[in-house]
Short mmCIF file of C-alpha atoms and ligand atoms in Angstrom, two decimals:
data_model
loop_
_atom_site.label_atom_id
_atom_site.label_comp_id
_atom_site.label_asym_id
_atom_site.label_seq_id
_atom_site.Cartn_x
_atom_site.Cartn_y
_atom_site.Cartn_z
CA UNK A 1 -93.22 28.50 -235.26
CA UNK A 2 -96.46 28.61 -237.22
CA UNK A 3 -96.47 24.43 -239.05
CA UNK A 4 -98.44 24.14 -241.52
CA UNK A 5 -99.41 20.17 -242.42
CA UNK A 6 -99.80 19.25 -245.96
CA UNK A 7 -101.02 15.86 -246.98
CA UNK A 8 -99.59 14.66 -250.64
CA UNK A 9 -100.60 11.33 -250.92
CA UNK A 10 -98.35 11.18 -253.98
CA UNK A 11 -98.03 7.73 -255.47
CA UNK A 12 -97.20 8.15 -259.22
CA UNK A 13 -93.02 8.45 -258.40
CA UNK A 14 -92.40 4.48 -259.02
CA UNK A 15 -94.38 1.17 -259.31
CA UNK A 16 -94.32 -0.42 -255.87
CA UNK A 17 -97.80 1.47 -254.88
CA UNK A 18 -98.60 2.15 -250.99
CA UNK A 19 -96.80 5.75 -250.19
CA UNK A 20 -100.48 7.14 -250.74
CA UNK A 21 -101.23 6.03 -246.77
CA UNK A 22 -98.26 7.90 -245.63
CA UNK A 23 -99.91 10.73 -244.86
CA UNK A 24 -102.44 9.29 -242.28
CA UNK A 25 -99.58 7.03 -241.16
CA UNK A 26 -97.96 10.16 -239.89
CA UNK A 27 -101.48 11.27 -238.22
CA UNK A 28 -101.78 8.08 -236.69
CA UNK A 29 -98.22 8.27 -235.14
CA UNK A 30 -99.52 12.02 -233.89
CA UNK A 31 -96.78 14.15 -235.42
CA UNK A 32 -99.41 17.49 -234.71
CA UNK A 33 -99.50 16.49 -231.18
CA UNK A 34 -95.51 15.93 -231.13
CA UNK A 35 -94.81 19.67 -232.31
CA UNK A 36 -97.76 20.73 -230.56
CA UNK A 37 -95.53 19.82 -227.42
CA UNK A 38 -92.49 21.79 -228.62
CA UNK A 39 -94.34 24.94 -228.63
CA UNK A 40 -95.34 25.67 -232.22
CA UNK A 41 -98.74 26.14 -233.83
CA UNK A 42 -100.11 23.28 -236.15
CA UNK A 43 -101.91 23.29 -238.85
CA UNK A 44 -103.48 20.37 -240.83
CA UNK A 45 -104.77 21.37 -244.04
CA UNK A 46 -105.85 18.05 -245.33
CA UNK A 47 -104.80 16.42 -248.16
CA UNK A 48 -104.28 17.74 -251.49
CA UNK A 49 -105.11 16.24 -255.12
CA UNK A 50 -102.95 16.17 -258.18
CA UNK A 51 -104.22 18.64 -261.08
CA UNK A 52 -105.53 17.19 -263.70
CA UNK A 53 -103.41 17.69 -267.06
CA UNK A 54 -103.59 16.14 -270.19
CA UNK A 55 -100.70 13.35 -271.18
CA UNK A 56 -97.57 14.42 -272.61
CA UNK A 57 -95.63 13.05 -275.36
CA UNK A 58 -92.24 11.67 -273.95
CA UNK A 59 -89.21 10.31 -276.16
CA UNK A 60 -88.32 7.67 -273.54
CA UNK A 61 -90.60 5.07 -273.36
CA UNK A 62 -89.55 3.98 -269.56
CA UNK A 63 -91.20 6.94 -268.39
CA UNK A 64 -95.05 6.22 -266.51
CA UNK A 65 -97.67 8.01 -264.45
CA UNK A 66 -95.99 11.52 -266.62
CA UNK A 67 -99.26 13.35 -266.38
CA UNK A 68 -100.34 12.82 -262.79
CA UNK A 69 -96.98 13.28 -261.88
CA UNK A 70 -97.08 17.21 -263.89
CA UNK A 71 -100.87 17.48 -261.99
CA UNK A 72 -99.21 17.04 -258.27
CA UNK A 73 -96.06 19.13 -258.92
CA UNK A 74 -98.82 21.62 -260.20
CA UNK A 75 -101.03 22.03 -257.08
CA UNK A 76 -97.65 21.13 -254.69
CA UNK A 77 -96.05 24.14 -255.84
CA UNK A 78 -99.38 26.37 -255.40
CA UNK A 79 -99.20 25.21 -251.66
CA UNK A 80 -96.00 25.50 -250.93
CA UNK A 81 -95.51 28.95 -252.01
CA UNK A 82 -98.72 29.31 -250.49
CA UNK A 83 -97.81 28.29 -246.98
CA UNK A 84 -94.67 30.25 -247.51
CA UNK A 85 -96.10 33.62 -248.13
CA UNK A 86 -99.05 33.14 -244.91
CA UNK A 87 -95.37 33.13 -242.83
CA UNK A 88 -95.91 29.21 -242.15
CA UNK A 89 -93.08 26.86 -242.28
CA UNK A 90 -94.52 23.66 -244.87
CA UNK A 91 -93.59 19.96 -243.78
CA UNK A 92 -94.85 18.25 -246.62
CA UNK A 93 -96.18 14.17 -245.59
CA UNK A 94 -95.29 12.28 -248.46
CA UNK A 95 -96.11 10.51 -250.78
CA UNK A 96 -93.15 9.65 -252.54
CA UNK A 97 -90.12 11.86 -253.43
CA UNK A 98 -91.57 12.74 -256.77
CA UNK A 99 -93.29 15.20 -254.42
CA UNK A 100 -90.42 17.42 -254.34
CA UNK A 101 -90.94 18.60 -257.77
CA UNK A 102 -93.61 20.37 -256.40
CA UNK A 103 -92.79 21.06 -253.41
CA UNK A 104 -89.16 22.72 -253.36
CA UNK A 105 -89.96 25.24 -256.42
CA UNK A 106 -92.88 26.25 -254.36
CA UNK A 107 -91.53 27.17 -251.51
CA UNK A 108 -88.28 28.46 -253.65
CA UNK A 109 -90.65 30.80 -255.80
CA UNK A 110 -92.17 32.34 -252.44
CA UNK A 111 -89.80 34.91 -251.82
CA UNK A 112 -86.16 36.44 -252.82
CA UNK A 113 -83.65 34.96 -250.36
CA UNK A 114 -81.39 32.45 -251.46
CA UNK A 115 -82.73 28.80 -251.74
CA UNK A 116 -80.75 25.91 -250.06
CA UNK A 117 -81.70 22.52 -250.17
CA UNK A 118 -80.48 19.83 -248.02
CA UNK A 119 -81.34 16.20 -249.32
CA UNK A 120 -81.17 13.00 -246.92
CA UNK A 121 -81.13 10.66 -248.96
CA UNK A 122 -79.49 6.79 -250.02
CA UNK A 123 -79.84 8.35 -253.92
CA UNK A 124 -79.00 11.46 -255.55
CA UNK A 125 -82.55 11.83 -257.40
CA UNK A 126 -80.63 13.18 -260.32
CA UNK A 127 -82.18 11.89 -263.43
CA UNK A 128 -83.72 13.74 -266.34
CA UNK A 129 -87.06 12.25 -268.27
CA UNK A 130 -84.06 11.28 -270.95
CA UNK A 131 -81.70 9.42 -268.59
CA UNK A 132 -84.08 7.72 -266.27
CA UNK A 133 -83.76 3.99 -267.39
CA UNK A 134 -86.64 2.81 -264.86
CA UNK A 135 -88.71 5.55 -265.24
CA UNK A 136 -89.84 6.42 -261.79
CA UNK A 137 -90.09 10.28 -261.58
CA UNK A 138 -89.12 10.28 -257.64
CA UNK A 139 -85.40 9.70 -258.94
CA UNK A 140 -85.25 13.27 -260.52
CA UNK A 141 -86.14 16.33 -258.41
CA UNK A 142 -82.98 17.43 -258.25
CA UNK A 143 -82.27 17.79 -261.72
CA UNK A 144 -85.79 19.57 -261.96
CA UNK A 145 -85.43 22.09 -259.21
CA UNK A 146 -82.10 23.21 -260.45
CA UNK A 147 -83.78 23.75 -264.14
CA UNK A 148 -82.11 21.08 -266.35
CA UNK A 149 -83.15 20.49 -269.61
CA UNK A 150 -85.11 17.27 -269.77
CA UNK A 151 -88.63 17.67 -268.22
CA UNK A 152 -90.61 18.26 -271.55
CA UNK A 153 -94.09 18.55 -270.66
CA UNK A 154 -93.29 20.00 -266.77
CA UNK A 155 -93.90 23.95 -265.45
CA UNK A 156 -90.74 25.87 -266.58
CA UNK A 157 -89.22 26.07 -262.81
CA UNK A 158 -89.54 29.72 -262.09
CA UNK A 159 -86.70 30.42 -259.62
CA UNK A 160 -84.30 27.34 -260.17
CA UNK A 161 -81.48 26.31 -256.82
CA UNK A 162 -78.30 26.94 -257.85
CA UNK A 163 -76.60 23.60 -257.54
CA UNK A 164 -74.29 25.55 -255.08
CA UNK A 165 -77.02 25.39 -252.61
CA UNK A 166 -77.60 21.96 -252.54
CA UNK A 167 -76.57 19.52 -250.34
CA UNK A 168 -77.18 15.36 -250.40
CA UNK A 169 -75.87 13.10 -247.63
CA UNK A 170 -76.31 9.65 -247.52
CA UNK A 171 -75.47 8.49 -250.77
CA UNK A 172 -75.05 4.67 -251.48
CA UNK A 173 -76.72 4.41 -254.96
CA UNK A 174 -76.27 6.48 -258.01
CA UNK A 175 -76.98 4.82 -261.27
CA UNK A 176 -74.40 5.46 -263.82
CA UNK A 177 -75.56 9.03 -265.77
CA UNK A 178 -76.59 10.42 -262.51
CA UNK A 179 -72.90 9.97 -261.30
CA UNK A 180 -71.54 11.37 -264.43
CA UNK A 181 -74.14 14.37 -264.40
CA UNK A 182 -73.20 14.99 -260.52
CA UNK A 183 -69.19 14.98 -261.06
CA UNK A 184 -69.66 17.71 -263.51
CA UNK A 185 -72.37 19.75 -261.52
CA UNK A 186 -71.09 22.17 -258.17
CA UNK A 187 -73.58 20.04 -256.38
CA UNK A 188 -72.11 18.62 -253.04
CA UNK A 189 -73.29 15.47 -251.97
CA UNK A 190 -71.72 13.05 -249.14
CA UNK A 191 -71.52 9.25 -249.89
CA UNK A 192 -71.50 7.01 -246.42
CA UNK A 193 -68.05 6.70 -246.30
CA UNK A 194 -67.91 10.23 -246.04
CA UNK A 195 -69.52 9.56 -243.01
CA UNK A 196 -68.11 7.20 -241.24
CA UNK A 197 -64.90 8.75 -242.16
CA UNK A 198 -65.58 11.97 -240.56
CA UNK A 199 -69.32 11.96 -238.83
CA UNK A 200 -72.13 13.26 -240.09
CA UNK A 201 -72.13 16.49 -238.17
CA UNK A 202 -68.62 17.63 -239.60
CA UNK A 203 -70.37 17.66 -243.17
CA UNK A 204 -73.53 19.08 -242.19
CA UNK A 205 -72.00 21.78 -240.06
CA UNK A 206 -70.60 22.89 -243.13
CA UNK A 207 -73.26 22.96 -244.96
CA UNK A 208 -75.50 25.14 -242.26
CA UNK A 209 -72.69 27.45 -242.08
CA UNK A 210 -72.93 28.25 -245.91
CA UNK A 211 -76.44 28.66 -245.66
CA UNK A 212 -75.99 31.07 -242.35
CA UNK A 213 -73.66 33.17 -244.12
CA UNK A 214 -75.69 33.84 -247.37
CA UNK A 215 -79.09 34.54 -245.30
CA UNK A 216 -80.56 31.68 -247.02
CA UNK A 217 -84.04 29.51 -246.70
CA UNK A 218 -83.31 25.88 -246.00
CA UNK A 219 -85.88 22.66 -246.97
CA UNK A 220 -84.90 19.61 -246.12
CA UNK A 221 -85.94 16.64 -248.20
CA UNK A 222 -85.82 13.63 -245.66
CA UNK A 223 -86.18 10.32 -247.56
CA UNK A 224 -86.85 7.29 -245.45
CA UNK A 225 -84.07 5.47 -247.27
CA UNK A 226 -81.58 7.69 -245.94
CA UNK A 227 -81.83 5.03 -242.31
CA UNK A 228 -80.59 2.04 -242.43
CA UNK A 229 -83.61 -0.95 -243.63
CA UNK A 230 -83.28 -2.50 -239.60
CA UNK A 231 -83.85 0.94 -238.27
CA UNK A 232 -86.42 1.83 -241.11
CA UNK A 233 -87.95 -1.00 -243.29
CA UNK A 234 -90.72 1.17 -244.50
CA UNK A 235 -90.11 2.15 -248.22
CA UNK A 236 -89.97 -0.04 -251.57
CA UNK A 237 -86.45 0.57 -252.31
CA UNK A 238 -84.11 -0.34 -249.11
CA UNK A 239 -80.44 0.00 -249.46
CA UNK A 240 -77.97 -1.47 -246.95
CA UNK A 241 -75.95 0.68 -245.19
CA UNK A 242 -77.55 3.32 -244.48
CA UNK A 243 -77.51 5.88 -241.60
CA UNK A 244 -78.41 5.07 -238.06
CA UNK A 245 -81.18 6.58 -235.60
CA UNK A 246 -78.66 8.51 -234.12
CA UNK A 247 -77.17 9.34 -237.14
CA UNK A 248 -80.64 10.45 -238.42
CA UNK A 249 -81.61 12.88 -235.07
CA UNK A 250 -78.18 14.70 -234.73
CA UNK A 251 -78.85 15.88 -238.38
CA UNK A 252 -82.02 16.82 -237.07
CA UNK A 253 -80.68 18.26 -233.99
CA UNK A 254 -77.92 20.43 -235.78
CA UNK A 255 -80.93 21.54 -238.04
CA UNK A 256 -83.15 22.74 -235.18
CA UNK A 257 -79.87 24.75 -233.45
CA UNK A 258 -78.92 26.36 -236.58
CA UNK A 259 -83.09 27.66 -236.54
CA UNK A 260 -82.42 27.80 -240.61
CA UNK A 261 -85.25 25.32 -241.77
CA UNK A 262 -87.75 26.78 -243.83
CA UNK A 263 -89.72 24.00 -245.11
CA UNK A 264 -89.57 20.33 -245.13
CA UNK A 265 -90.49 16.89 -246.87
CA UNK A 266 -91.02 13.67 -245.20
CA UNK A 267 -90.86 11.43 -248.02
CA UNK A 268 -91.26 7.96 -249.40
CA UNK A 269 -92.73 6.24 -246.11
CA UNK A 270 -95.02 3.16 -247.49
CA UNK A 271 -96.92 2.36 -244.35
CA UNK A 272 -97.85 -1.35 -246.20
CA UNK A 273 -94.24 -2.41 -245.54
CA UNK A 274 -94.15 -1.20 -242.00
CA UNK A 275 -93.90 -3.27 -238.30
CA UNK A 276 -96.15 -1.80 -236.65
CA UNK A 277 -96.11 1.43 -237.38
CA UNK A 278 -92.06 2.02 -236.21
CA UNK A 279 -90.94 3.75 -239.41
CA UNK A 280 -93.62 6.73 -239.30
CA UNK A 281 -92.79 6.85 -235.69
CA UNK A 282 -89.16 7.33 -236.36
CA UNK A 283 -89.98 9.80 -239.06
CA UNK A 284 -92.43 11.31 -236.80
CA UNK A 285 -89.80 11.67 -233.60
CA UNK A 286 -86.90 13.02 -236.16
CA UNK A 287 -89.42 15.36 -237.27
CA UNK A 288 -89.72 16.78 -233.51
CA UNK A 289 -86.02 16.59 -233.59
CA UNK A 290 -85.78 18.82 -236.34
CA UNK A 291 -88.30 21.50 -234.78
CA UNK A 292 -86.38 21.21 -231.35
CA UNK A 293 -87.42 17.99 -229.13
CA UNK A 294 -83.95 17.26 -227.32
CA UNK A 295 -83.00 15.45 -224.22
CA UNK A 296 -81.31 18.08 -222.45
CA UNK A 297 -80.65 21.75 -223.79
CA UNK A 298 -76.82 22.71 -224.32
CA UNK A 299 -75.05 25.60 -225.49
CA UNK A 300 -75.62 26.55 -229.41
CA UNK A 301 -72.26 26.63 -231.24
CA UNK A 302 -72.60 29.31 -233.52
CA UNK A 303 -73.28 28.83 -237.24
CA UNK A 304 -71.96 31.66 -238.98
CA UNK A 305 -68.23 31.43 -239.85
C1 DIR B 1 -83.00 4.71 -259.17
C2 DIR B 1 -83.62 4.59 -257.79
N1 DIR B 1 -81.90 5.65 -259.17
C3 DIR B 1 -84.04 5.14 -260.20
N2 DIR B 1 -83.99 5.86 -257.34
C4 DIR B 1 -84.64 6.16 -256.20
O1 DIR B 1 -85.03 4.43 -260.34
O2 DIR B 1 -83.89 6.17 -260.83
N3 DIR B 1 -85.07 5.33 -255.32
N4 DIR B 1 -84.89 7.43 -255.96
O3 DIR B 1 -85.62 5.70 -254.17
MN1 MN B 2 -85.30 10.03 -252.84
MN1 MN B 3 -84.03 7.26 -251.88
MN1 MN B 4 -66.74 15.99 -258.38
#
């Protein structure tokens, strides 16, 4: 596989400030040198810088950081539908998950197959600029990539996902009109209980398969809240309950068999909070996991139905 490393040192997503040094953090933890190892070809291409646009006007007053927030989702999209047409497979190093504004209609505007998007995550990210009450833009890329009305002031997304095509696991907080606006949308998403009622793999399995059968793209959005705050402390908005390591690599591990990820985020890491560096390295070994580090190798079970 030919990796292409893009820094976005995005910080603009919420208040809590420190997810600009996760980009480094991940250099420091050598995640070049990890998939280096596996085989593939790595690229570093630095780190990018948000456009510069002007500031919008926006009828809810919550709402901060609008324009730099437009300016990375600008140049984020250039270089993911960048990497995506030079045949590379994007793993964008967040930054926070305001990121994926820019970075899933990239990659979803580089070519014709069907886009699916599989989001790790403890929240569904579903907010418009109108229904966000605290105004952090990293709680609404998926109502962006899937072209909602709402984002006055934002790039008309050129080829939305069908909500169809997108998948969240993890789920343990949804504010109130994201609930509502997920009920009504053909969105799936997986809560924990889901999980521990029938393990992770049953739902993601699923999922793959779907994806497998329409001859889809797949980006996965990993957001460090989707672990559990003992296995991953690093990120400003912890929430109990959350999935374990192992939890975390056989998603990754399923991912790598199924050889369907096209592009991926690692979002949200805030090296400031970290011990020691142990949350990048996490993110940096289910990383591997997801581009095909495993203990020992074992029959594929097939994908397609
Ligand atoms: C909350 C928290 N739903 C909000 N969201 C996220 O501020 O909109 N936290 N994404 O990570
Ligand atoms: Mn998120
Ligand atoms: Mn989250
Ligand atoms: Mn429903």
């Amino acid at each position: 596989m030919d990796i292409e490393l893009i820094g976005a040192p995005v910080d603009s997503g919420k208040k809590g400030k420190g997810c600009l040094m996760g980009p480094d953090a991940y250099r420091t933890a050598n995640l070049a040198r990890a998939l280096r190892r596996l085989g593939h070809s790595v690229t570093d291409v630095g780190n990018l810088t948000p456009d510069m646009v002007a500031d919008p006007d926006c009828a809810n007053p919550a709402v901060h950081s609008l324009a730099e927030t437009i300016g990375w989702t600008q140049s984020l999209h250039r270089a993911g539908r960048n990497a995506m047409q030079a045949g590379r497979l994007p793993i964008f190093l967040g930054g926070d998950h305001s990121l994926s504004l820019g970075s899933v209609t990239g990659v979803a505007a580089a070519t014709d197959k069907p886009q699916f998007v599989l989001w790790l995550d403890a929240h569904s990210d579903f907010h418009t600029l109108m229904t966000t009450e605290s105004g952090n833009l990293h709680g609404t890329p998926l109502a962006y990539i899937t072209g909602r009305d709402g984002f006055e002031g934002f790039p008309t997304v050129p080829n939305p996902v069908p909500e169809q095509n997108i998948c969240i696991i993890g789920l343990r907080s949804v504010d109130e009109a994201e609930r509502s606006m997920l009920e009504d949308s053909d969105i799936r998403y997986h809560d924990m209980r889901e999980i521990d009622e029938n393990g992770i793999s049953v739902l993601l399995r699923r999922f793959l398969s779907d994806v497998a059968d329409a001859g889809g793209n797949l980006h996965v959005s990993l957001d460090v809240d989707f672990l559990d705050p003992s296995a991953a402390p690093a990120v400003g908005t912890t929430v109990p309950g959350g999935a374990t390591v192992r939890e975390g690599h056989l998603c990754m591990e399923l991912i790598a068999d199924s050889g369907l990820m096209t592009s991926l985020d690692l979002v949200e890491l805030n090296p400031f909070l970290d011990e020691r560096g142990r949350t990048a390295q996490l993110m940096v070994d289910l990383a591997a996991s997801a581009l095909g580090r495993r203990v020992f190798d074992r029959p594929t079970r097939a994908y397609s139905s």
